[in-house]
XYZ file of C-alpha atoms in Angstrom:
753
model
C 16.287 49.083 -10.488
C 16.864 46.358 -7.844
C 15.198 42.955 -7.984
C 12.983 43.885 -5.045
C 11.942 47.105 -6.766
C 11.072 45.163 -9.937
C 8.804 42.822 -7.999
C 7.110 45.710 -6.173
C 6.521 47.505 -9.471
C 4.790 44.439 -10.899
C 2.579 44.185 -7.822
C 1.823 47.911 -7.873
C 0.468 47.520 -11.424
C -1.917 44.830 -10.173
C -3.207 47.075 -7.402
C -3.580 50.053 -9.793
C -5.539 47.949 -12.251
C -7.944 46.766 -9.531
C -8.298 50.362 -8.239
C -9.461 51.510 -11.690
C -11.511 48.472 -12.721
C -13.026 47.287 -9.442
C -13.479 43.581 -8.728
C -11.933 41.328 -11.377
C -11.091 37.668 -11.973
C -7.547 36.359 -12.286
C -8.178 35.811 -15.977
C -9.290 39.419 -16.567
C -6.328 40.788 -14.625
C -3.954 38.662 -16.678
C -5.512 39.641 -20.008
C -6.029 43.342 -19.442
C -3.577 44.671 -16.872
C -0.162 45.937 -17.935
C 1.802 43.462 -15.794
C 4.878 41.446 -16.719
C 3.868 38.052 -15.354
C 4.806 35.266 -17.758
C 1.854 33.028 -16.938
C -1.489 33.085 -15.198
C -0.074 30.671 -12.606
C 2.664 33.071 -11.519
C 0.146 35.926 -11.490
C -2.209 33.861 -9.337
C 0.595 33.198 -6.887
C 1.347 36.948 -6.713
C -2.348 37.671 -6.069
C -2.399 35.144 -3.230
C 0.699 36.696 -1.673
C -0.915 40.141 -1.838
C -4.019 38.665 -0.200
C -1.966 37.005 2.541
C -0.398 40.362 3.369
C -3.754 42.137 3.480
C -3.632 44.142 0.218
C -6.364 42.126 -1.552
C -9.305 39.955 -0.648
C -11.299 37.365 -2.543
C -14.970 38.058 -3.227
C -17.915 36.197 -4.748
C -20.150 38.733 -6.552
C -23.410 37.205 -7.748
C -22.238 33.801 -6.561
C -19.210 33.782 -8.874
C -15.852 32.776 -7.374
C -12.212 33.782 -7.890
C -12.748 37.557 -7.913
C -10.190 39.945 -6.405
C -10.826 43.275 -4.697
C -8.616 45.953 -3.156
C -8.653 46.329 0.617
C -8.156 49.607 2.456
C -4.550 48.597 3.096
C -4.135 48.092 -0.667
C -5.432 51.606 -1.418
C -3.064 53.073 1.156
C -0.150 51.145 -0.364
C -0.868 52.663 -3.803
C -0.812 56.180 -2.333
C 2.364 55.479 -0.344
C 3.903 53.623 -3.346
C 5.156 50.985 -0.906
C 4.118 47.337 -1.039
C 5.718 45.108 1.557
C 5.214 41.411 0.774
C 8.693 40.307 1.716
C 9.273 37.355 4.027
C 9.878 38.788 7.468
C 13.064 36.775 7.873
C 14.501 36.702 4.355
C 14.315 39.626 1.929
C 14.576 39.063 -1.792
C 17.990 40.687 -2.097
C 19.377 38.538 0.708
C 17.777 35.468 -0.883
C 19.556 36.186 -4.182
C 22.877 36.681 -2.366
C 22.631 33.390 -0.468
C 21.533 31.461 -3.545
C 24.499 32.984 -5.385
C 26.802 31.556 -2.725
C 25.151 28.143 -3.058
C 25.481 28.156 -6.842
C 29.108 29.251 -6.620
C 30.048 26.567 -4.087
C 27.875 23.631 -5.119
C 26.567 23.955 -8.681
C 29.385 25.212 -10.876
C 30.323 21.747 -12.109
C 26.667 20.810 -12.665
C 26.039 23.963 -14.704
C 29.138 23.436 -16.839
C 28.259 19.780 -17.374
C 24.670 20.582 -18.345
C 25.660 23.248 -20.894
C 28.842 21.879 -22.432
C 28.491 18.094 -22.238
C 24.866 17.025 -21.809
C 23.425 19.980 -23.753
C 20.602 20.061 -21.208
C 18.372 23.025 -20.475
C 18.057 22.285 -16.768
C 20.002 21.428 -13.642
C 18.799 19.385 -10.680
C 19.155 20.641 -7.116
C 18.865 18.119 -4.292
C 16.719 19.559 -1.507
C 18.777 17.826 1.246
C 21.946 19.441 -0.204
C 20.300 22.860 -0.163
C 18.977 22.210 3.345
C 22.471 21.429 4.636
C 23.711 24.662 3.079
C 20.879 26.964 4.225
C 17.762 25.746 6.051
C 16.104 29.155 5.824
C 16.091 29.047 2.020
C 14.449 25.608 2.104
C 11.763 26.798 4.524
C 11.012 29.702 2.220
C 10.989 27.453 -0.858
C 8.380 25.133 0.648
C 6.069 28.034 1.585
C 6.823 30.557 -1.178
C 8.186 28.545 -4.115
C 7.539 31.122 -6.850
C 9.807 33.717 -5.256
C 12.622 31.253 -4.534
C 12.513 29.586 -7.969
C 12.429 33.004 -9.651
C 15.470 34.096 -7.635
C 17.207 30.759 -8.255
C 16.848 30.963 -12.017
C 17.948 34.588 -11.979
C 21.133 33.624 -10.127
C 21.822 30.701 -12.474
C 21.254 32.809 -15.600
C 23.666 35.445 -14.257
C 26.329 32.795 -13.713
C 29.523 33.361 -15.708
C 29.098 29.887 -17.210
C 25.714 30.655 -18.785
C 25.780 32.534 -22.064
C 23.077 34.748 -23.516
C 21.793 31.972 -25.740
C 21.637 29.496 -22.829
C 18.738 29.126 -20.418
C 18.716 26.722 -17.488
C 15.672 25.670 -15.533
C 16.175 24.757 -11.878
C 14.552 21.456 -10.863
C 14.209 20.555 -7.205
C 14.479 16.831 -6.407
C 14.817 14.418 -3.460
C 12.123 15.905 -1.225
C 11.908 14.025 2.102
C 8.873 11.920 3.034
C 7.495 14.589 5.391
C 7.003 16.896 2.401
C 5.073 14.226 0.451
C 1.323 14.870 0.313
C -1.191 12.119 -0.496
C -3.466 12.977 -3.409
C -6.459 12.282 -1.171
C -5.145 14.618 1.543
C -4.630 17.859 -0.375
C -6.234 20.684 1.604
C -6.518 24.444 1.159
C -3.488 25.084 3.384
C -1.324 23.146 0.909
C -2.177 25.409 -2.034
C 0.769 27.516 -3.139
C 3.262 25.283 -1.343
C 6.062 23.226 -2.871
C 5.349 19.540 -2.243
C 5.932 16.038 -3.577
C 3.035 13.791 -4.636
C 3.163 10.183 -5.821
C 0.802 8.365 -8.152
C 0.302 5.967 -11.041
C 0.188 7.529 -14.524
C -3.328 7.043 -15.904
C -3.236 9.520 -18.783
C -0.130 10.520 -20.718
C -1.047 12.955 -23.480
C 1.656 13.670 -26.036
C 3.345 17.040 -25.620
C 2.128 19.766 -27.945
C 3.249 23.321 -28.618
C 1.318 26.206 -27.129
C 1.739 29.934 -27.559
C 3.627 31.208 -24.534
C 3.469 34.852 -25.588
C 2.863 37.008 -28.647
C 4.263 40.236 -30.065
C 1.425 42.509 -31.178
C 1.634 45.663 -33.283
C -0.880 48.486 -33.041
C -2.655 48.888 -36.399
C -2.846 52.668 -35.885
C 0.537 53.837 -34.526
C 2.793 50.788 -34.999
C 3.800 50.394 -31.321
C 4.576 46.821 -30.334
C 3.486 44.999 -27.176
C 4.365 41.602 -25.697
C 1.348 39.738 -24.310
C 1.593 36.485 -22.308
C -0.925 33.783 -23.322
C -2.680 31.142 -21.223
C -5.369 29.681 -23.481
C -5.848 28.164 -26.914
C -7.241 31.487 -28.213
C -4.720 34.239 -28.920
C -5.390 37.283 -26.719
C -4.256 40.726 -27.869
C -3.463 43.609 -25.476
C -6.470 45.497 -24.136
C -5.597 48.745 -25.942
C -2.665 50.811 -27.159
C -1.536 54.043 -25.504
C -2.843 55.836 -28.609
C -6.292 54.542 -27.755
C -6.601 51.999 -30.574
C -7.735 48.468 -29.803
C -6.792 46.947 -33.166
C -3.602 44.836 -33.214
C -1.805 42.602 -35.687
C 0.193 39.558 -34.564
C 3.865 40.047 -35.425
C 5.378 37.005 -33.710
C 4.274 33.963 -31.725
C 6.639 32.597 -29.068
C 5.945 28.884 -28.562
C 6.699 26.441 -25.773
C 5.918 22.749 -25.275
C 3.193 21.847 -22.803
C 1.856 18.558 -21.512
C -0.803 17.375 -19.091
C -0.769 14.000 -17.380
C -3.104 12.445 -14.848
C -1.912 10.492 -11.846
C -3.921 8.287 -9.533
C -3.214 7.525 -5.892
C -1.754 4.058 -5.347
C -4.030 2.574 -2.719
C -6.163 -0.510 -2.149
C -9.076 1.708 -1.078
C -12.020 2.160 -3.480
C -12.319 5.305 -5.632
C -8.678 6.422 -5.474
C -8.143 10.160 -5.956
C -6.831 11.506 -9.274
C -5.070 14.804 -9.984
C -3.784 16.520 -13.100
C -0.143 17.465 -13.476
C 0.792 20.357 -15.748
C 4.243 20.417 -17.360
C 5.871 22.945 -19.650
C 9.172 23.613 -21.368
C 11.848 20.923 -21.306
C 9.878 18.930 -18.719
C 7.061 18.497 -21.253
C 9.632 17.079 -23.703
C 11.073 14.589 -21.202
C 11.727 11.413 -23.216
C 11.522 9.097 -20.217
C 8.092 10.490 -19.394
C 7.050 10.432 -23.060
C 7.872 6.718 -23.250
C 6.549 5.834 -19.785
C 3.860 3.195 -19.811
C 0.498 3.887 -18.249
C 0.588 2.392 -14.781
C 4.142 3.634 -14.071
C 4.685 5.021 -10.580
C 6.122 8.546 -10.441
C 6.839 11.241 -7.889
C 5.996 14.794 -8.948
C 7.771 17.663 -7.203
C 6.072 20.985 -7.793
C 3.676 23.698 -6.714
C 0.099 22.940 -5.714
C -2.282 25.310 -7.486
C -6.058 25.499 -7.711
C -8.589 26.561 -10.339
C -12.377 26.629 -10.664
C -13.867 23.185 -11.096
C -15.851 24.555 -14.039
C -16.885 27.909 -15.393
C -18.500 30.186 -12.775
C -18.083 27.488 -10.124
C -17.408 28.365 -6.502
C -15.590 25.073 -6.039
C -11.884 24.868 -6.781
C -9.913 21.821 -7.841
C -6.213 21.387 -7.036
C -3.621 20.508 -9.651
C 0.155 20.250 -9.614
C 2.437 22.499 -11.618
C 5.421 20.191 -11.988
C 8.962 21.344 -11.348
C 10.545 17.881 -11.622
C 9.549 14.232 -12.137
C 11.156 11.211 -10.466
C 10.334 7.634 -11.475
C 9.769 5.310 -8.527
C 10.398 1.622 -8.026
C 7.094 -0.006 -7.026
C 9.085 -2.672 -5.251
C 10.962 -0.211 -3.080
C 11.209 -1.253 0.571
C 12.465 0.417 3.690
C 16.041 -0.145 4.731
C 16.562 -2.775 7.405
C 18.893 -1.913 10.272
C 21.983 -4.020 10.979
C 20.463 -5.128 14.285
C 17.311 -6.434 12.565
C 19.439 -8.044 9.851
C 21.361 -9.974 12.501
C 18.110 -11.124 14.143
C 16.795 -12.311 10.780
C 19.962 -14.290 10.028
C 19.850 -15.877 13.486
C 16.184 -16.805 13.051
C 16.909 -18.529 9.734
C 19.025 -21.101 11.621
C 16.124 -21.981 13.920
C 14.681 -25.413 12.928
C 11.232 -24.070 13.883
C 11.432 -21.073 11.514
C 8.726 -22.373 9.165
C 6.275 -22.787 12.050
C 7.152 -19.349 13.399
C 6.540 -17.694 10.043
C 3.263 -19.588 9.521
C 1.947 -18.516 12.908
C 2.877 -14.913 12.040
C 0.767 -14.854 8.864
C -2.399 -13.667 10.621
C -0.559 -12.120 13.571
C -2.164 -14.551 16.013
C -5.718 -13.456 15.159
C -6.763 -16.719 13.454
C -6.318 -20.130 15.060
C -5.797 -23.337 13.072
C -5.877 -23.339 9.248
C -2.274 -24.464 9.264
C -2.254 -25.705 5.681
C -3.776 -22.454 4.437
C -1.233 -20.422 6.417
C 1.622 -22.416 4.921
C 0.206 -21.956 1.425
C -0.199 -18.233 2.012
C 3.394 -17.978 3.303
C 4.638 -19.652 0.106
C 2.463 -17.254 -1.916
C 4.083 -14.251 -0.177
C 7.552 -15.653 -0.841
C 6.727 -16.774 -4.375
C 7.615 -13.709 -6.481
C 10.474 -14.597 -8.820
C 11.898 -13.018 -11.978
C 10.433 -15.856 -14.049
C 6.956 -15.564 -12.508
C 4.879 -15.702 -9.338
C 3.110 -18.310 -7.235
C -0.671 -17.912 -7.552
C -2.950 -19.257 -4.815
C -6.580 -20.441 -4.682
C -8.247 -20.868 -1.269
C -11.707 -22.442 -0.936
C -13.829 -23.150 2.116
C -17.333 -22.707 3.454
C -18.228 -19.432 5.215
C -17.052 -18.908 8.766
C -13.846 -20.954 8.680
C -11.578 -17.894 8.887
C -10.111 -17.798 5.365
C -11.190 -14.210 4.641
C -10.030 -12.986 8.041
C -6.641 -14.575 7.448
C -5.959 -12.918 4.076
C -7.483 -9.548 4.999
C -5.396 -9.374 8.184
C -2.257 -10.151 6.213
C -3.179 -7.532 3.599
C -3.421 -4.913 6.350
C -0.068 -5.766 7.896
C 2.121 -6.389 4.840
C 3.095 -3.825 2.175
C 2.425 -3.873 -1.576
C -0.912 -5.665 -1.128
C -4.195 -4.746 -2.824
C -7.147 -6.443 -1.127
C -10.543 -6.196 -2.789
C -13.927 -7.914 -2.499
C -14.942 -9.284 -5.905
C -18.650 -9.696 -5.166
C -20.575 -8.197 -8.121
C -17.316 -6.864 -9.649
C -16.649 -6.953 -13.396
C -13.473 -7.622 -15.352
C -13.120 -3.913 -16.189
C -13.626 -3.048 -12.544
C -10.599 -5.070 -11.454
C -8.302 -4.538 -14.468
C -8.564 -1.189 -16.268
C -10.724 0.883 -18.590
C -9.586 2.936 -21.577
C -11.643 5.820 -22.966
C -10.839 8.511 -25.490
C -10.595 12.005 -23.999
C -11.852 14.139 -26.877
C -11.655 17.376 -24.888
C -8.006 17.133 -23.822
C -6.801 14.790 -26.540
C -5.303 11.391 -25.940
C -6.816 8.595 -23.902
C -7.833 8.355 -20.271
C -7.001 5.188 -18.364
C -8.603 4.123 -15.118
C -6.142 1.743 -13.477
C -7.966 -0.665 -11.179
C -6.980 -3.284 -8.612
C -4.810 -5.646 -10.702
C -2.831 -2.772 -12.229
C -2.441 -1.085 -8.852
C -1.058 -4.379 -7.519
C 1.712 -4.467 -10.155
C 4.930 -5.836 -8.605
C 2.899 -6.666 -5.507
C 0.072 -8.907 -4.338
C -3.580 -9.003 -5.397
C -6.101 -10.659 -3.069
C -9.627 -11.134 -4.398
C -12.057 -12.147 -1.654
C -15.571 -13.486 -2.320
C -14.277 -14.540 -5.744
C -17.128 -17.023 -6.125
C -19.508 -14.089 -6.506
C -17.460 -12.441 -9.265
C -19.887 -11.048 -11.833
C -17.825 -11.750 -14.951
C -15.641 -14.345 -16.669
C -12.552 -15.422 -14.747
C -10.634 -15.317 -18.031
C -9.746 -11.681 -17.297
C -7.172 -13.070 -14.834
C -5.424 -15.233 -17.446
C -3.153 -12.633 -19.058
C -2.147 -10.889 -15.809
C -1.342 -14.254 -14.174
C 0.583 -15.566 -17.186
C 2.172 -12.461 -18.759
C 1.912 -9.849 -16.010
C -0.066 -7.309 -18.013
C -3.547 -6.049 -18.846
C -4.490 -5.298 -22.473
C -7.112 -2.713 -23.364
C -8.360 -1.179 -26.634
C -10.403 1.881 -27.539
C -10.823 3.211 -31.085
C -7.447 2.821 -32.791
C -5.569 2.775 -29.462
C -4.187 -0.421 -27.908
C -2.373 -0.273 -24.586
C -0.615 -2.707 -22.288
C -0.616 -1.934 -18.600
C 1.823 -3.597 -16.189
C 0.006 -6.000 -13.840
C 2.661 -8.413 -12.596
C 0.783 -9.296 -9.443
C 0.775 -12.485 -7.403
C -2.902 -13.458 -7.450
C -4.774 -15.021 -4.532
C -8.480 -15.754 -4.961
C -10.630 -16.733 -1.984
C -14.044 -18.316 -2.547
C -16.838 -20.394 -1.055
C -18.091 -23.595 -2.719
C -21.102 -23.234 -4.997
C -24.600 -23.586 -3.505
C -23.145 -23.113 -0.060
C -26.490 -21.932 1.277
C -28.181 -25.152 0.181
C -25.774 -27.634 1.772
C -22.760 -27.920 4.020
C -19.416 -28.895 2.558
C -19.634 -32.046 4.665
C -18.449 -34.433 2.001
C -14.918 -34.485 0.722
C -14.270 -31.191 -1.094
C -14.135 -31.430 -4.859
C -12.892 -29.067 -7.528
C -16.319 -29.539 -9.145
C -17.897 -27.773 -6.164
C -16.176 -24.466 -6.981
C -17.664 -21.657 -9.111
C -14.465 -21.641 -11.158
C -14.505 -25.391 -11.859
C -15.535 -25.110 -15.520
C -12.705 -22.722 -16.430
C -9.680 -24.989 -16.693
C -7.533 -22.244 -18.207
C -7.458 -20.246 -14.977
C -7.357 -23.339 -12.723
C -4.121 -24.448 -14.372
C -2.557 -21.073 -13.541
C -2.934 -21.570 -9.780
C 0.222 -23.219 -8.474
C -1.436 -24.008 -5.138
C -5.113 -24.863 -4.695
C -6.226 -25.433 -1.121
C -9.648 -26.427 0.169
C -10.519 -26.365 3.842
C -12.159 -29.781 4.449
C -14.827 -30.224 7.082
C -12.321 -32.227 9.182
C -10.340 -29.041 9.807
C -13.375 -27.571 11.526
C -14.628 -30.687 13.240
C -15.416 -33.615 10.936
C -18.683 -34.709 9.382
C -20.809 -34.528 12.517
C -22.380 -31.046 12.496
C -22.537 -30.673 16.307
C -18.873 -31.609 16.629
C -18.029 -29.205 13.829
C -19.750 -26.297 15.552
C -17.946 -27.130 18.811
C -14.595 -27.122 17.009
C -15.446 -23.811 15.339
C -16.053 -22.309 18.777
C -12.807 -23.796 20.082
C -10.930 -22.275 17.159
C -12.329 -18.816 17.867
C -11.608 -19.091 21.596
C -8.082 -20.342 20.974
C -7.168 -17.372 18.765
C -6.431 -15.169 21.795
C -3.836 -17.675 22.954
C -2.525 -18.057 19.422
C -0.271 -15.014 19.499
C 1.988 -14.480 16.479
C 5.358 -16.151 16.895
C 7.248 -13.149 15.468
C 6.954 -9.432 16.107
C 5.366 -7.709 13.090
C 8.480 -5.658 12.295
C 10.684 -8.764 12.470
C 8.181 -10.729 10.362
C 8.131 -8.014 7.675
C 11.926 -7.746 7.737
C 12.321 -11.525 7.429
C 10.045 -11.671 4.371
C 11.865 -8.694 2.836
C 15.275 -10.339 3.264
C 13.927 -13.655 1.952
C 12.423 -11.995 -1.140
C 15.843 -10.606 -2.089
C 17.121 -14.177 -2.498
C 16.600 -15.907 -5.849
C 17.633 -19.513 -5.111
C 19.136 -21.598 -7.892
C 17.989 -25.201 -8.221
C 20.838 -27.662 -7.744
C 21.492 -30.300 -10.398
C 20.245 -32.970 -8.001
C 17.123 -30.942 -7.272
C 16.459 -30.363 -10.975
C 16.828 -34.069 -11.710
C 14.489 -35.007 -8.871
C 11.876 -32.519 -10.108
C 11.902 -34.183 -13.528
C 11.619 -37.657 -12.016
C 8.679 -36.593 -9.868
C 6.896 -35.105 -12.877
C 7.510 -38.164 -15.039
C 6.420 -40.453 -12.217
C 3.164 -38.535 -11.730
C 2.539 -38.659 -15.479
C 3.032 -42.445 -15.520
C 0.423 -42.745 -12.781
C -2.038 -40.999 -15.146
C -2.558 -37.906 -13.018
C -4.073 -34.903 -14.782
C -0.996 -32.711 -15.285
C 0.358 -29.951 -17.515
C 3.765 -28.300 -17.938
C 2.537 -25.751 -15.378
C 2.664 -28.551 -12.772
C 6.439 -28.709 -13.119
C 6.618 -24.891 -12.950
C 4.497 -24.972 -9.768
C 6.744 -27.538 -8.053
C 9.844 -25.559 -9.006
C 8.524 -22.227 -7.649
C 7.211 -23.832 -4.460
C 10.614 -25.469 -3.862
C 12.298 -22.083 -4.342
C 9.869 -20.496 -1.870
C 10.697 -23.182 0.718
C 14.393 -22.336 0.230
C 13.613 -18.676 0.851
C 11.981 -19.610 4.162
C 15.425 -20.720 5.361
C 17.319 -17.989 3.443
C 19.028 -20.618 1.292
C 20.639 -19.731 -2.032
C 20.376 -23.278 -3.405
C 17.289 -25.460 -3.836
C 18.284 -28.857 -2.477
C 16.604 -32.228 -2.964
C 15.123 -31.805 0.501
C 13.303 -28.622 -0.565
C 12.044 -30.345 -3.724
C 10.622 -33.160 -1.581
C 9.089 -30.641 0.797
C 7.459 -28.847 -2.132
C 6.190 -32.100 -3.640
C 4.646 -33.315 -0.370
C 2.856 -30.027 0.323
C 1.675 -29.616 -3.283
C 0.332 -33.186 -3.319
C -1.363 -32.637 0.027
C -3.068 -29.498 -1.295
C -4.161 -31.313 -4.453
C -5.724 -34.028 -2.283
C -8.014 -31.440 -0.675
C -9.793 -30.945 -4.018
C -8.952 -33.806 -6.394
C -10.237 -37.329 -5.824
C -7.361 -38.931 -7.768
C -4.866 -37.715 -5.158
C -7.045 -38.968 -2.310
C -7.340 -42.330 -4.066
C -3.561 -42.782 -3.871
C -3.703 -42.766 -0.057
C -6.384 -45.430 -0.113
C -4.390 -47.558 -2.578
C -1.344 -47.355 -0.307
C -3.154 -48.488 2.854
C -5.165 -51.157 1.041
C -2.137 -52.662 -0.739
C -0.112 -55.595 0.476
C 2.924 -53.344 0.516
C 1.644 -51.285 3.443
C 4.704 -51.950 5.615
C 6.933 -50.526 2.883
C 4.803 -47.358 2.703
C 4.440 -46.929 6.471
C 7.323 -44.371 6.838
C 5.521 -42.026 4.461
C 2.192 -42.336 6.328
C 3.915 -41.863 9.686
C 5.488 -38.665 8.379
C 2.068 -37.484 7.211
C 0.555 -38.243 10.629
C 3.175 -36.063 12.319
C 2.688 -33.312 9.748
C -1.095 -33.306 10.323
C -0.501 -33.000 14.075
C 1.951 -30.169 13.454
C -0.626 -28.294 11.375
C -3.169 -28.586 14.175
C -0.948 -27.036 16.830
C 0.340 -30.418 18.057
C -2.939 -31.618 19.622
C -5.806 -33.600 18.065
C -8.534 -36.041 19.004
C -7.688 -39.543 17.779
C -10.902 -39.742 15.750
C -10.203 -36.429 14.012
C -6.615 -37.440 13.291
C -7.741 -40.705 11.729
C -10.322 -38.922 9.566
C -7.840 -36.372 8.281
C -5.361 -39.093 7.311
C -8.092 -40.536 5.032
C -6.847 -44.116 5.278
C -8.355 -46.521 2.759
C -9.953 -49.940 3.185
C -12.657 -51.253 5.451
C -13.345 -49.792 8.891
C -11.479 -52.650 10.576
C -8.539 -52.206 8.178
C -8.396 -48.444 8.876
C -8.501 -49.047 12.636
C -5.655 -51.549 12.381
C -3.460 -49.298 10.223
C -4.120 -46.258 12.403
C -3.349 -48.218 15.550
C -0.014 -49.414 14.111
C 0.921 -45.866 13.090
C 0.210 -44.560 16.605
C 2.227 -47.385 18.147
C 5.212 -46.627 15.898
C 4.991 -42.914 16.694
C 4.841 -43.643 20.459
C 7.846 -45.975 20.231
C 9.856 -43.246 18.497
C 8.785 -40.707 21.172
C 7.364 -38.588 18.357
C 3.962 -38.320 20.067
C 2.359 -38.832 23.456
C -1.122 -40.111 24.307
C -3.579 -38.812 26.895
C -7.140 -40.142 26.858
C -8.714 -39.371 23.489
C -5.954 -36.909 22.496
C -2.623 -37.350 20.696
C 0.106 -34.762 21.336
C 3.076 -33.988 19.070
C 6.386 -34.213 20.936
C 8.747 -33.175 18.104
C 8.539 -31.644 14.636
C 8.057 -34.258 11.884
C 11.182 -35.605 10.220
C 9.541 -37.511 7.414
C 11.711 -36.780 4.407
C 13.514 -40.110 4.580
C 10.340 -42.148 4.200
C 8.954 -39.898 1.485
C 12.206 -40.035 -0.474
C 12.052 -43.846 -0.324
C 8.540 -43.735 -1.735
C 9.477 -41.364 -4.538
C 12.676 -43.124 -5.562
C 11.007 -46.530 -5.581
C 7.948 -45.414 -7.499
C 9.452 -43.022 -10.062
């Protein structure tokens, strides 16, 4: 009997059973019909193929779903003993012949290697390789996978290299992106197709044996029957040919089975979950057995469906896995040579830092230069030894949320979430025992989904739980959860950025100088010390202490955003960050020595510090080196990191603001003038090169009496005009060139440390 005849005989038995029994469910057909299908899944696929060709139809008697009924065409096919469900362009016999050619030409070495050397029970077939050999086979595989996989395994088993005791499963791998289906976008037309789906493992139940089939002996006449099994309860044949319905179990044939759950990797709320069913050698896969919850995998297999619950009309999809591929969460698209050349050329541009800063919000948010620079360092601050974590604070309406949300939309690997009324479980993970299926069910939430990426928590001041839940992820890159006797560690190596308003913001403006004590997180020093950059947006950045002037400046900032187009095209910006992230700069001996001297000097001045301060300066310096695609962290980058870190500290800590006042009030002002002049130019640079004199003076926060501040400010402006660094027009000061202030700052550091 030919292969095609065998398949038609199996299908004829289905039709005969339905002719004699009337409407029946898939389960009843599997249990009681004399068919040779090895599993209910393969039977269900055969039923769907018969339906697609008009021999069967689905019915819903008494509101119950998943019933099958013969059509008139099906009755005629039984009488004619001819069932045509072949693909119109590729018959089964021709399929077997072509697959035989493919195996002979492409897989002989793989088969020999699997059997003789690796002792494996499977071989992998790359879909692109098969596509290059025969596109028609691939088209049929994607639409009718059961038939193709059945033919494939038949060809492999008949290979001269495979002995009787050997059995090789065929696993299809390397499906292209166009055949990848999102878990949230599985529709009825996908059912029965071969697809790839990606997701995070949220439940990984240990494999366990299940009865694949049983040999039953009739208690009356002794005839034996093989019956395939699909449930935990052993099912005997319906009845023997002698009429008896009493059977004894002679033999149980076991196979390993496993069920895992995967969850879509997305920043959207309520991500979709699906179950993945594995059997045979795939259920015993050691890599999968040892995979941690939270691992990202790609499942290649057949989409099936089943009733959501007993007697339900609704069906739920699941994936019957054919192969599993582990994915790198950090995987990025390849960058063309042309883009690579543009990136390298840009890195030589002295304005590259400004260009990257202005690209952070893609021109949608004007101003906030310090915040943009901090956010740029945060994006470039993922290193093997740890990440840069960022805290941004400011009153409502200054643009901080718009800035980070816009960046989250445009850059990959970012999970943006609003923390208002959230709990620690809601942003980390939950672990519950699944008593029905066995094992434990994990719900991976935002921090776990952001593993190897970036987590942005907006409205963090309204977080409805202790901020301590961030400590372990920020320090160790993991989330720990316990339930019963089960303890798990989920990967959560995310760069954390929290965005918040000051406390009691509805009762008062943040008109005074911002203070760390004004923040909802102020009492939790353990998490504060884990932020390498803490930036407040002072009232000066939106117009100073006068409320009318502040509102005018707010309006100007909004109006200027249209003119504030991003300096770099989005694709170039993404490519530049990607190239920069691949660099892990080493700190030069001179840079390392200077870092230590800075830290010691700050300690001697009685600043509130911790070892994390030194770590922060080191990572920030490395991020500045990445901005210029440098492999070494020079002294210049260390100074740049120190100046920016100190400037950020001064936005929230009075002790850092006091230093500025001490400098301008001291008799040694002339010696410190180069440093202040550099700061003046940097402030202008942050404000797009144009500021009112009064605003510039306020932001410099010069110490002393009003007359002293006026005198110092006037001298600074005069020096800047003499050096052609700025120009003056009425009440405005304009920046004429980018600040070159490292010399003066180095003098200050070396003389004071």
